[in-house]
PDB file of C-alpha atoms in Angstrom:
ATOM      1  CA  MET W   1      94.837 223.533  45.904  1.00  0.00           C
ATOM      2  CA  THR W   2      97.087 221.444  43.819  1.00  0.00           C
ATOM      3  CA  ARG W   3      99.291 219.274  46.009  1.00  0.00           C
ATOM      4  CA  ARG W   4     101.991 216.935  45.186  1.00  0.00           C
ATOM      5  CA  PHE W   5     101.264 213.121  45.392  1.00  0.00           C
ATOM      6  CA  LYS W   6     102.865 209.994  45.204  1.00  0.00           C
ATOM      7  CA  GLN W   7     101.988 206.641  45.477  1.00  0.00           C
ATOM      8  CA  VAL W   8     104.503 204.281  46.571  1.00  0.00           C
ATOM      9  CA  ASP W   9     105.381 200.628  46.389  1.00  0.00           C
ATOM     10  CA  VAL W  10     107.144 199.480  49.491  1.00  0.00           C
ATOM     11  CA  PHE W  11     108.949 196.125  50.500  1.00  0.00           C
ATOM     12  CA  THR W  12     110.137 195.736  47.104  1.00  0.00           C
ATOM     13  CA  ASP W  13     112.576 197.217  44.464  1.00  0.00           C
ATOM     14  CA  ARG W  14     110.261 196.027  41.633  1.00  0.00           C
ATOM     15  CA  ALA W  15     107.045 197.772  40.781  1.00  0.00           C
ATOM     16  CA  PHE W  16     103.273 196.502  41.677  1.00  0.00           C
ATOM     17  CA  LEU W  17     104.986 193.033  43.601  1.00  0.00           C
ATOM     18  CA  GLY W  18     104.924 195.393  47.278  1.00  0.00           C
ATOM     19  CA  ASN W  19     102.644 196.976  49.260  1.00  0.00           C
ATOM     20  CA  PRO W  20     101.147 200.525  47.822  1.00  0.00           C
ATOM     21  CA  VAL W  21     101.013 203.369  50.059  1.00  0.00           C
ATOM     22  CA  ALA W  22      99.527 206.784  49.095  1.00  0.00           C
ATOM     23  CA  VAL W  23     101.426 209.875  50.507  1.00  0.00           C
ATOM     24  CA  VAL W  24     100.154 213.401  50.310  1.00  0.00           C
ATOM     25  CA  LEU W  25     102.875 215.734  50.440  1.00  0.00           C
ATOM     26  CA  ASP W  26     102.458 219.657  50.864  1.00  0.00           C
ATOM     27  CA  ALA W  27      98.674 218.458  53.018  1.00  0.00           C
ATOM     28  CA  GLU W  28      99.379 221.449  55.511  1.00  0.00           C
ATOM     29  CA  GLY W  29      95.476 223.067  55.556  1.00  0.00           C
ATOM     30  CA  LEU W  30      93.942 219.527  55.358  1.00  0.00           C
ATOM     31  CA  ASP W  31      91.901 218.673  58.431  1.00  0.00           C
ATOM     32  CA  THR W  32      90.932 215.434  59.394  1.00  0.00           C
ATOM     33  CA  ALA W  33      87.840 215.212  58.307  1.00  0.00           C
ATOM     34  CA  GLN W  34      89.405 215.883  54.562  1.00  0.00           C
ATOM     35  CA  MET W  35      92.370 213.578  55.388  1.00  0.00           C
ATOM     36  CA  GLN W  36      90.137 210.447  56.132  1.00  0.00           C
ATOM     37  CA  ARG W  37      87.981 211.009  53.272  1.00  0.00           C
ATOM     38  CA  ILE W  38      90.980 211.142  50.676  1.00  0.00           C
ATOM     39  CA  ALA W  39      92.218 208.062  52.180  1.00  0.00           C
ATOM     40  CA  GLY W  40      88.786 206.392  52.079  1.00  0.00           C
ATOM     41  CA  TRP W  41      88.949 207.820  48.475  1.00  0.00           C
ATOM     42  CA  THR W  42      92.201 206.198  47.891  1.00  0.00           C
ATOM     43  CA  ASN W  43      90.970 202.972  49.236  1.00  0.00           C
ATOM     44  CA  LEU W  44      94.563 201.398  49.799  1.00  0.00           C
ATOM     45  CA  SER W  45      95.470 199.841  52.949  1.00  0.00           C
ATOM     46  CA  GLU W  46      97.062 203.275  54.281  1.00  0.00           C
ATOM     47  CA  THR W  47      97.317 207.070  53.137  1.00  0.00           C
ATOM     48  CA  THR W  48      99.731 209.467  54.364  1.00  0.00           C
ATOM     49  CA  PHE W  49      99.732 213.146  54.950  1.00  0.00           C
ATOM     50  CA  VAL W  50     103.104 214.730  55.483  1.00  0.00           C
ATOM     51  CA  LEU W  51     103.024 218.129  57.209  1.00  0.00           C
ATOM     52  CA  PRO W  52     105.929 220.196  59.264  1.00  0.00           C
ATOM     53  CA  SER W  53     107.066 219.534  62.343  1.00  0.00           C
ATOM     54  CA  SER W  54     109.225 221.476  64.800  1.00  0.00           C
ATOM     55  CA  VAL W  55     110.914 218.397  66.812  1.00  0.00           C
ATOM     56  CA  ALA W  56     111.846 216.062  63.088  1.00  0.00           C
ATOM     57  CA  ASP W  57     112.175 216.366  59.682  1.00  0.00           C
ATOM     58  CA  TYR W  58     108.490 215.948  59.312  1.00  0.00           C
ATOM     59  CA  ARG W  59     105.081 215.246  61.080  1.00  0.00           C
ATOM     60  CA  LEU W  60     103.298 211.944  59.505  1.00  0.00           C
ATOM     61  CA  ARG W  61      99.748 211.311  59.897  1.00  0.00           C
ATOM     62  CA  ILE W  62      98.454 207.882  58.708  1.00  0.00           C
ATOM     63  CA  PHE W  63      94.489 206.858  57.744  1.00  0.00           C
ATOM     64  CA  THR W  64      93.131 203.605  56.677  1.00  0.00           C
ATOM     65  CA  PRO W  65      89.919 203.920  54.887  1.00  0.00           C
ATOM     66  CA  ARG W  66      88.123 203.887  58.088  1.00  0.00           C
ATOM     67  CA  GLN W  67      90.526 205.496  60.803  1.00  0.00           C
ATOM     68  CA  GLU W  68      93.708 207.390  61.618  1.00  0.00           C
ATOM     69  CA  LEU W  69      96.657 205.529  62.728  1.00  0.00           C
ATOM     70  CA  PRO W  70      99.453 206.386  65.507  1.00  0.00           C
ATOM     71  CA  PHE W  71     102.107 204.488  63.637  1.00  0.00           C
ATOM     72  CA  ALA W  72     102.046 201.566  60.582  1.00  0.00           C
ATOM     73  CA  GLY W  73     105.508 200.246  58.882  1.00  0.00           C
ATOM     74  CA  HIS W  74     104.846 200.273  55.754  1.00  0.00           C
ATOM     75  CA  PRO W  75     103.597 203.841  55.333  1.00  0.00           C
ATOM     76  CA  THR W  76     106.355 204.852  57.389  1.00  0.00           C
ATOM     77  CA  ILE W  77     108.922 203.516  54.846  1.00  0.00           C
ATOM     78  CA  GLY W  78     106.960 204.472  51.821  1.00  0.00           C
ATOM     79  CA  SER W  79     106.545 207.965  53.003  1.00  0.00           C
ATOM     80  CA  ALA W  80     110.105 208.808  53.899  1.00  0.00           C
ATOM     81  CA  HIS W  81     110.807 207.048  50.507  1.00  0.00           C
ATOM     82  CA  ALA W  82     108.490 209.987  49.204  1.00  0.00           C
ATOM     83  CA  VAL W  83     109.781 212.502  51.339  1.00  0.00           C
ATOM     84  CA  LEU W  84     113.264 212.090  50.227  1.00  0.00           C
ATOM     85  CA  GLU W  85     112.572 212.031  46.439  1.00  0.00           C
ATOM     86  CA  ALA W  86     110.653 215.150  46.819  1.00  0.00           C
ATOM     87  CA  GLY W  87     113.603 216.931  48.344  1.00  0.00           C
ATOM     88  CA  ILE W  88     111.264 217.705  51.632  1.00  0.00           C
ATOM     89  CA  CYS W  89     114.526 216.517  53.463  1.00  0.00           C
ATOM     90  CA  SER W  90     117.990 216.659  52.207  1.00  0.00           C
ATOM     91  CA  ARG W  91     119.276 212.552  51.680  1.00  0.00           C
ATOM     92  CA  LYS W  92     121.159 212.211  54.439  1.00  0.00           C
ATOM     93  CA  PRO W  93     121.781 208.966  56.742  1.00  0.00           C
ATOM     94  CA  LYS W  94     119.183 209.222  59.399  1.00  0.00           C
ATOM     95  CA  LEU W  95     115.639 210.837  59.286  1.00  0.00           C
ATOM     96  CA  VAL W  96     113.392 211.637  62.290  1.00  0.00           C
ATOM     97  CA  GLN W  97     109.434 211.273  61.878  1.00  0.00           C
ATOM     98  CA  GLU W  98     106.747 212.467  63.880  1.00  0.00           C
ATOM     99  CA  CYS W  99     103.674 210.645  64.377  1.00  0.00           C
ATOM    100  CA  GLY W 100     101.137 209.413  66.529  1.00  0.00           C
ATOM    101  CA  ALA W 101     103.192 206.992  68.049  1.00  0.00           C
ATOM    102  CA  GLY W 102     106.134 209.772  68.547  1.00  0.00           C
ATOM    103  CA  LEU W 103     109.355 210.180  67.186  1.00  0.00           C
ATOM    104  CA  ILE W 104     110.495 207.204  64.468  1.00  0.00           C
ATOM    105  CA  GLU W 105     114.015 206.523  64.165  1.00  0.00           C
ATOM    106  CA  LEU W 106     114.959 205.506  60.437  1.00  0.00           C
ATOM    107  CA  THR W 107     118.167 204.988  58.940  1.00  0.00           C
ATOM    108  CA  VAL W 108     119.217 205.034  55.161  1.00  0.00           C
ATOM    109  CA  GLU W 109     121.292 202.275  53.802  1.00  0.00           C
ATOM    110  CA  GLU W 110     122.134 201.395  50.673  1.00  0.00           C
ATOM    111  CA  GLY W 111     119.376 202.140  49.653  1.00  0.00           C
ATOM    112  CA  THR W 112     117.347 200.428  52.293  1.00  0.00           C
ATOM    113  CA  LEU W 113     115.288 202.006  54.752  1.00  0.00           C
ATOM    114  CA  PHE W 114     114.908 200.640  58.304  1.00  0.00           C
ATOM    115  CA  LEU W 115     112.961 201.884  60.875  1.00  0.00           C
ATOM    116  CA  ARG W 116     113.099 201.731  64.632  1.00  0.00           C
ATOM    117  CA  GLY W 117     109.723 200.686  65.863  1.00  0.00           C
ATOM    118  CA  PRO W 118     107.944 201.697  69.111  1.00  0.00           C
ATOM    119  CA  GLN W 119     108.298 199.785  72.142  1.00  0.00           C
ATOM    120  CA  PRO W 120     105.911 197.101  72.224  1.00  0.00           C
ATOM    121  CA  LYS W 121     103.506 196.072  74.894  1.00  0.00           C
ATOM    122  CA  ILE W 122     102.221 192.448  75.091  1.00  0.00           C
ATOM    123  CA  SER W 123     100.057 190.388  76.353  1.00  0.00           C
ATOM    124  CA  VAL W 124      98.463 186.993  76.233  1.00  0.00           C
ATOM    125  CA  ALA W 125      95.835 186.544  74.163  1.00  0.00           C
ATOM    126  CA  ALA W 126      93.121 183.680  74.578  1.00  0.00           C
ATOM    127  CA  ASN W 127      93.876 180.844  71.967  1.00  0.00           C
ATOM    128  CA  PRO W 128      90.269 180.615  69.824  1.00  0.00           C
ATOM    129  CA  GLY W 129      91.069 177.137  68.539  1.00  0.00           C
ATOM    130  CA  SER W 130      90.177 176.805  64.715  1.00  0.00           C
ATOM    131  CA  SER W 131      87.094 178.551  64.710  1.00  0.00           C
ATOM    132  CA  PHE W 132      87.545 181.120  61.934  1.00  0.00           C
ATOM    133  CA  GLY W 133      89.875 178.428  59.893  1.00  0.00           C
ATOM    134  CA  VAL W 134      93.515 179.229  61.246  1.00  0.00           C
ATOM    135  CA  PRO W 135      95.268 176.085  62.544  1.00  0.00           C
ATOM    136  CA  LEU W 136      98.189 177.201  64.523  1.00  0.00           C
ATOM    137  CA  LYS W 137     100.782 175.324  65.990  1.00  0.00           C
ATOM    138  CA  PRO W 138      99.900 173.265  69.043  1.00  0.00           C
ATOM    139  CA  ALA W 139     101.030 174.477  72.517  1.00  0.00           C
ATOM    140  CA  ALA W 140     101.935 177.719  70.825  1.00  0.00           C
ATOM    141  CA  PRO W 141     101.278 180.880  72.370  1.00  0.00           C
ATOM    142  CA  LEU W 142      99.047 183.243  71.133  1.00  0.00           C
ATOM    143  CA  LEU W 143     100.160 187.267  72.286  1.00  0.00           C
ATOM    144  CA  ARG W 144      98.545 190.498  71.606  1.00  0.00           C
ATOM    145  CA  VAL W 145     101.554 193.187  70.496  1.00  0.00           C
ATOM    146  CA  ASP W 146     100.755 196.460  70.397  1.00  0.00           C
ATOM    147  CA  VAL W 147     103.218 198.756  68.285  1.00  0.00           C
ATOM    148  CA  GLY W 148     100.395 201.324  67.677  1.00  0.00           C
ATOM    149  CA  PRO W 149      98.643 199.056  65.640  1.00  0.00           C
ATOM    150  CA  VAL W 150      97.587 196.043  67.781  1.00  0.00           C
ATOM    151  CA  TRP W 151      98.133 192.485  66.362  1.00  0.00           C
ATOM    152  CA  VAL W 152      97.349 188.988  67.809  1.00  0.00           C
ATOM    153  CA  VAL W 153     100.628 187.005  66.615  1.00  0.00           C
ATOM    154  CA  GLY W 154     100.730 183.066  66.425  1.00  0.00           C
ATOM    155  CA  GLU W 155     102.922 180.658  64.523  1.00  0.00           C
ATOM    156  CA  ALA W 156     101.303 178.630  61.908  1.00  0.00           C
ATOM    157  CA  ALA W 157     101.588 174.781  62.100  1.00  0.00           C
ATOM    158  CA  ASP W 158     104.044 174.783  59.128  1.00  0.00           C
ATOM    159  CA  ALA W 159     104.481 176.822  55.818  1.00  0.00           C
ATOM    160  CA  ALA W 160     102.355 174.821  53.878  1.00  0.00           C
ATOM    161  CA  ALA W 161      99.404 175.534  56.544  1.00  0.00           C
ATOM    162  CA  LEU W 162     100.164 178.956  56.349  1.00  0.00           C
ATOM    163  CA  ALA W 163     100.226 179.317  53.022  1.00  0.00           C
ATOM    164  CA  ALA W 164      96.467 177.554  52.610  1.00  0.00           C
ATOM    165  CA  LEU W 165      94.893 179.726  55.163  1.00  0.00           C
ATOM    166  CA  GLU W 166      91.348 180.737  54.301  1.00  0.00           C
ATOM    167  CA  PRO W 167      90.060 182.397  57.190  1.00  0.00           C
ATOM    168  CA  ASP W 168      86.437 183.051  57.914  1.00  0.00           C
ATOM    169  CA  MET W 169      86.959 186.703  57.864  1.00  0.00           C
ATOM    170  CA  SER W 170      83.695 187.631  59.553  1.00  0.00           C
ATOM    171  CA  ALA W 171      84.467 185.281  62.684  1.00  0.00           C
ATOM    172  CA  LEU W 172      88.060 186.223  62.535  1.00  0.00           C
ATOM    173  CA  GLY W 173      86.808 190.165  62.824  1.00  0.00           C
ATOM    174  CA  GLU W 174      84.685 189.529  65.437  1.00  0.00           C
ATOM    175  CA  TRP W 175      87.200 187.859  67.570  1.00  0.00           C
ATOM    176  CA  THR W 176      89.829 190.699  66.824  1.00  0.00           C
ATOM    177  CA  ASP W 177      87.370 193.267  67.664  1.00  0.00           C
ATOM    178  CA  SER W 178      86.861 191.496  71.080  1.00  0.00           C
ATOM    179  CA  LEU W 179      90.711 191.828  71.794  1.00  0.00           C
ATOM    180  CA  HIS W 180      90.663 195.847  70.290  1.00  0.00           C
ATOM    181  CA  ALA W 181      93.164 194.581  68.261  1.00  0.00           C
ATOM    182  CA  THR W 182      93.780 195.386  64.244  1.00  0.00           C
ATOM    183  CA  GLY W 183      94.061 192.068  63.189  1.00  0.00           C
ATOM    184  CA  LEU W 184      95.686 188.349  63.077  1.00  0.00           C
ATOM    185  CA  THR W 185      99.268 188.063  61.993  1.00  0.00           C
ATOM    186  CA  VAL W 186     100.700 184.632  61.447  1.00  0.00           C
ATOM    187  CA  PHE W 187     104.282 183.106  60.615  1.00  0.00           C
ATOM    188  CA  ALA W 188     106.027 180.141  60.171  1.00  0.00           C
ATOM    189  CA  PRO W 189     109.481 179.353  58.994  1.00  0.00           C
ATOM    190  CA  SER W 190     110.097 179.267  55.065  1.00  0.00           C
ATOM    191  CA  GLY W 191     112.013 176.213  54.904  1.00  0.00           C
ATOM    192  CA  GLU W 192     114.466 178.303  52.318  1.00  0.00           C
ATOM    193  CA  SER W 193     116.924 179.245  55.110  1.00  0.00           C
ATOM    194  CA  LYS W 194     117.623 179.353  58.274  1.00  0.00           C
ATOM    195  CA  SER W 195     117.221 182.970  58.934  1.00  0.00           C
ATOM    196  CA  GLY W 196     113.605 183.428  56.555  1.00  0.00           C
ATOM    197  CA  ILE W 197     110.361 183.133  57.453  1.00  0.00           C
ATOM    198  CA  HIS W 198     106.671 183.583  55.790  1.00  0.00           C
ATOM    199  CA  VAL W 199     104.220 185.963  57.083  1.00  0.00           C
ATOM    200  CA  ARG W 200     100.531 186.883  56.612  1.00  0.00           C
ATOM    201  CA  SER W 201      98.446 189.541  58.024  1.00  0.00           C
ATOM    202  CA  PHE W 202      94.653 189.623  58.011  1.00  0.00           C
ATOM    203  CA  ALA W 203      92.521 192.989  59.288  1.00  0.00           C
ATOM    204  CA  PRO W 204      88.991 192.043  58.196  1.00  0.00           C
ATOM    205  CA  ALA W 205      87.477 194.335  60.727  1.00  0.00           C
ATOM    206  CA  HIS W 206      89.363 197.338  59.650  1.00  0.00           C
ATOM    207  CA  GLY W 207      88.600 196.714  55.829  1.00  0.00           C
ATOM    208  CA  ILE W 208      91.809 194.894  54.828  1.00  0.00           C
ATOM    209  CA  PRO W 209      90.997 191.467  54.967  1.00  0.00           C
ATOM    210  CA  GLU W 210      94.654 190.352  54.057  1.00  0.00           C
ATOM    211  CA  ASP W 211      97.670 192.992  54.264  1.00  0.00           C
ATOM    212  CA  PRO W 212      99.913 192.399  51.193  1.00  0.00           C
ATOM    213  CA  VAL W 213     102.857 192.951  52.966  1.00  0.00           C
ATOM    214  CA  CYS W 214     102.699 194.428  56.673  1.00  0.00           C
ATOM    215  CA  GLY W 215     105.491 196.563  58.126  1.00  0.00           C
ATOM    216  CA  SER W 216     103.733 196.642  61.772  1.00  0.00           C
ATOM    217  CA  GLY W 217     102.537 192.907  61.495  1.00  0.00           C
ATOM    218  CA  ASN W 218     106.431 191.905  60.776  1.00  0.00           C
ATOM    219  CA  LEU W 219     107.599 194.191  63.427  1.00  0.00           C
ATOM    220  CA  SER W 220     105.331 192.674  65.817  1.00  0.00           C
ATOM    221  CA  VAL W 221     106.571 188.833  64.786  1.00  0.00           C
ATOM    222  CA  ALA W 222     109.865 189.659  65.979  1.00  0.00           C
ATOM    223  CA  ALA W 223     108.565 191.162  69.298  1.00  0.00           C
ATOM    224  CA  TYR W 224     106.706 188.069  69.876  1.00  0.00           C
ATOM    225  CA  LEU W 225     109.905 186.194  68.684  1.00  0.00           C
ATOM    226  CA  ARG W 226     112.246 188.309  70.989  1.00  0.00           C
ATOM    227  CA  HIS W 227     109.531 187.936  74.458  1.00  0.00           C
ATOM    228  CA  ASN W 228     109.659 184.112  73.702  1.00  0.00           C
ATOM    229  CA  GLY W 229     113.318 183.840  73.829  1.00  0.00           C
ATOM    230  CA  ASP W 230     113.119 182.461  70.243  1.00  0.00           C
ATOM    231  CA  ARG W 231     116.485 182.507  68.579  1.00  0.00           C
ATOM    232  CA  ARG W 232     115.504 180.287  65.900  1.00  0.00           C
ATOM    233  CA  PHE W 233     116.334 182.899  63.054  1.00  0.00           C
ATOM    234  CA  GLY W 234     118.907 184.470  64.557  1.00  0.00           C
ATOM    235  CA  ASP W 235     119.024 188.362  65.327  1.00  0.00           C
ATOM    236  CA  ALA W 236     118.450 189.545  61.802  1.00  0.00           C
ATOM    237  CA  TYR W 237     116.039 187.187  59.319  1.00  0.00           C
ATOM    238  CA  ALA W 238     114.213 188.073  56.127  1.00  0.00           C
ATOM    239  CA  ALA W 239     110.227 187.707  55.825  1.00  0.00           C
ATOM    240  CA  ARG W 240     108.610 187.020  52.769  1.00  0.00           C
ATOM    241  CA  GLN W 241     104.697 187.979  52.545  1.00  0.00           C
ATOM    242  CA  GLY W 242     101.988 188.475  49.794  1.00  0.00           C
ATOM    243  CA  MET W 243     102.663 185.719  47.552  1.00  0.00           C
ATOM    244  CA  GLN W 244      99.116 184.604  48.068  1.00  0.00           C
ATOM    245  CA  LEU W 245      97.993 188.012  46.724  1.00  0.00           C
ATOM    246  CA  GLY W 246     100.549 188.037  43.657  1.00  0.00           C
ATOM    247  CA  ARG W 247     102.724 190.079  45.623  1.00  0.00           C
ATOM    248  CA  ASP W 248     106.589 189.636  47.026  1.00  0.00           C
ATOM    249  CA  GLY W 249     107.112 191.582  49.590  1.00  0.00           C
ATOM    250  CA  ARG W 250     110.554 191.616  51.503  1.00  0.00           C
ATOM    251  CA  VAL W 251     111.018 192.641  54.915  1.00  0.00           C
ATOM    252  CA  GLN W 252     114.450 192.957  56.859  1.00  0.00           C
ATOM    253  CA  VAL W 253     114.186 192.411  60.359  1.00  0.00           C
ATOM    254  CA  ARG W 254     116.404 193.260  63.614  1.00  0.00           C
ATOM    255  CA  ILE W 255     115.909 192.237  67.051  1.00  0.00           C
ATOM    256  CA  ALA W 256     118.099 193.396  69.513  1.00  0.00           C
ATOM    257  CA  LYS W 257     117.501 193.555  73.202  1.00  0.00           C
ATOM    258  CA  GLU W 258     116.958 197.689  73.075  1.00  0.00           C
ATOM    259  CA  SER W 259     115.164 197.637  69.594  1.00  0.00           C
ATOM    260  CA  LEU W 260     113.230 195.915  66.852  1.00  0.00           C
ATOM    261  CA  GLN W 261     113.701 197.503  63.578  1.00  0.00           C
ATOM    262  CA  ILE W 262     112.322 196.203  60.303  1.00  0.00           C
ATOM    263  CA  GLY W 263     113.550 197.917  56.682  1.00  0.00           C
ATOM    264  CA  GLY W 264     113.211 197.424  52.903  1.00  0.00           C
ATOM    265  CA  ARG W 265     112.745 199.151  49.645  1.00  0.00           C
ATOM    266  CA  ALA W 266     110.559 201.414  47.774  1.00  0.00           C
ATOM    267  CA  VAL W 267     109.668 202.035  44.242  1.00  0.00           C
ATOM    268  CA  THR W 268     107.598 205.024  43.116  1.00  0.00           C
ATOM    269  CA  CYS W 269     104.649 203.852  40.882  1.00  0.00           C
ATOM    270  CA  VAL W 270     102.455 207.006  40.593  1.00  0.00           C
ATOM    271  CA  ASP W 271     104.173 210.701  40.671  1.00  0.00           C
ATOM    272  CA  GLY W 272     101.526 213.488  40.078  1.00  0.00           C
ATOM    273  CA  THR W 273      99.218 216.126  41.963  1.00  0.00           C
ATOM    274  CA  LEU W 274      96.332 215.668  44.206  1.00  0.00           C
ATOM    275  CA  ASN W 275      93.483 218.844  43.816  1.00  0.00           C
ATOM    276  CA  ALA W 276      92.203 218.904  47.145  1.00  0.00           C
TER     277      ALA W 276
END
């Protein structure tokens, strides 16, 4: 069967500088094993499958090359872009996506797609020190943040230390596995403005040594800041990610007492069909 297929670059308005997601439209009839096989074949950090929904505008299933995720940020934004572009949903200010984490609300604001993330579940994670080559800010807590994907979040000593990180991926993967976490997300003030940060996300245990631009990682950083009452960056800030991988992702983040939002632009790089 021929199905519509798009590859969308997310958190950028310039092709090949964001984080790509493969989107299989018209995914009815594919079973879980087939979806996982396709996700392994595309070999991107995530591949999504768009299905009908009785409670939302559409239902989305999200797969890494190794497993299904209940929610992920850049696949949600990229898939919403693809769904609107393909005419599966009419263009309107608000969309609702059904996924494993429940109903995700999205808004379209002058070409930028914002999603309202699931309520995070937060607990303290033991600080492993520098055993895998990640120098963290002294006395800064490490938090385990569950937004569907589970990220351990910490702050780097400064922007230069963050840029220079070269983690021991084997040790990092073993440690995050021991915490039943997807990976480690580290941030630091960018120094570019009072409301800007740099972020890096590592998930070697899931076959993703470094995620170019991670939506759920940025959502977890926002949860970390809110949990700690850290207002350095205000209620809205811009995060950059992916420079060490030749990308330049831009994530807009909004922090409120009752919700956390991330947003970004997206551009279609591949538009065709998949024989599946």
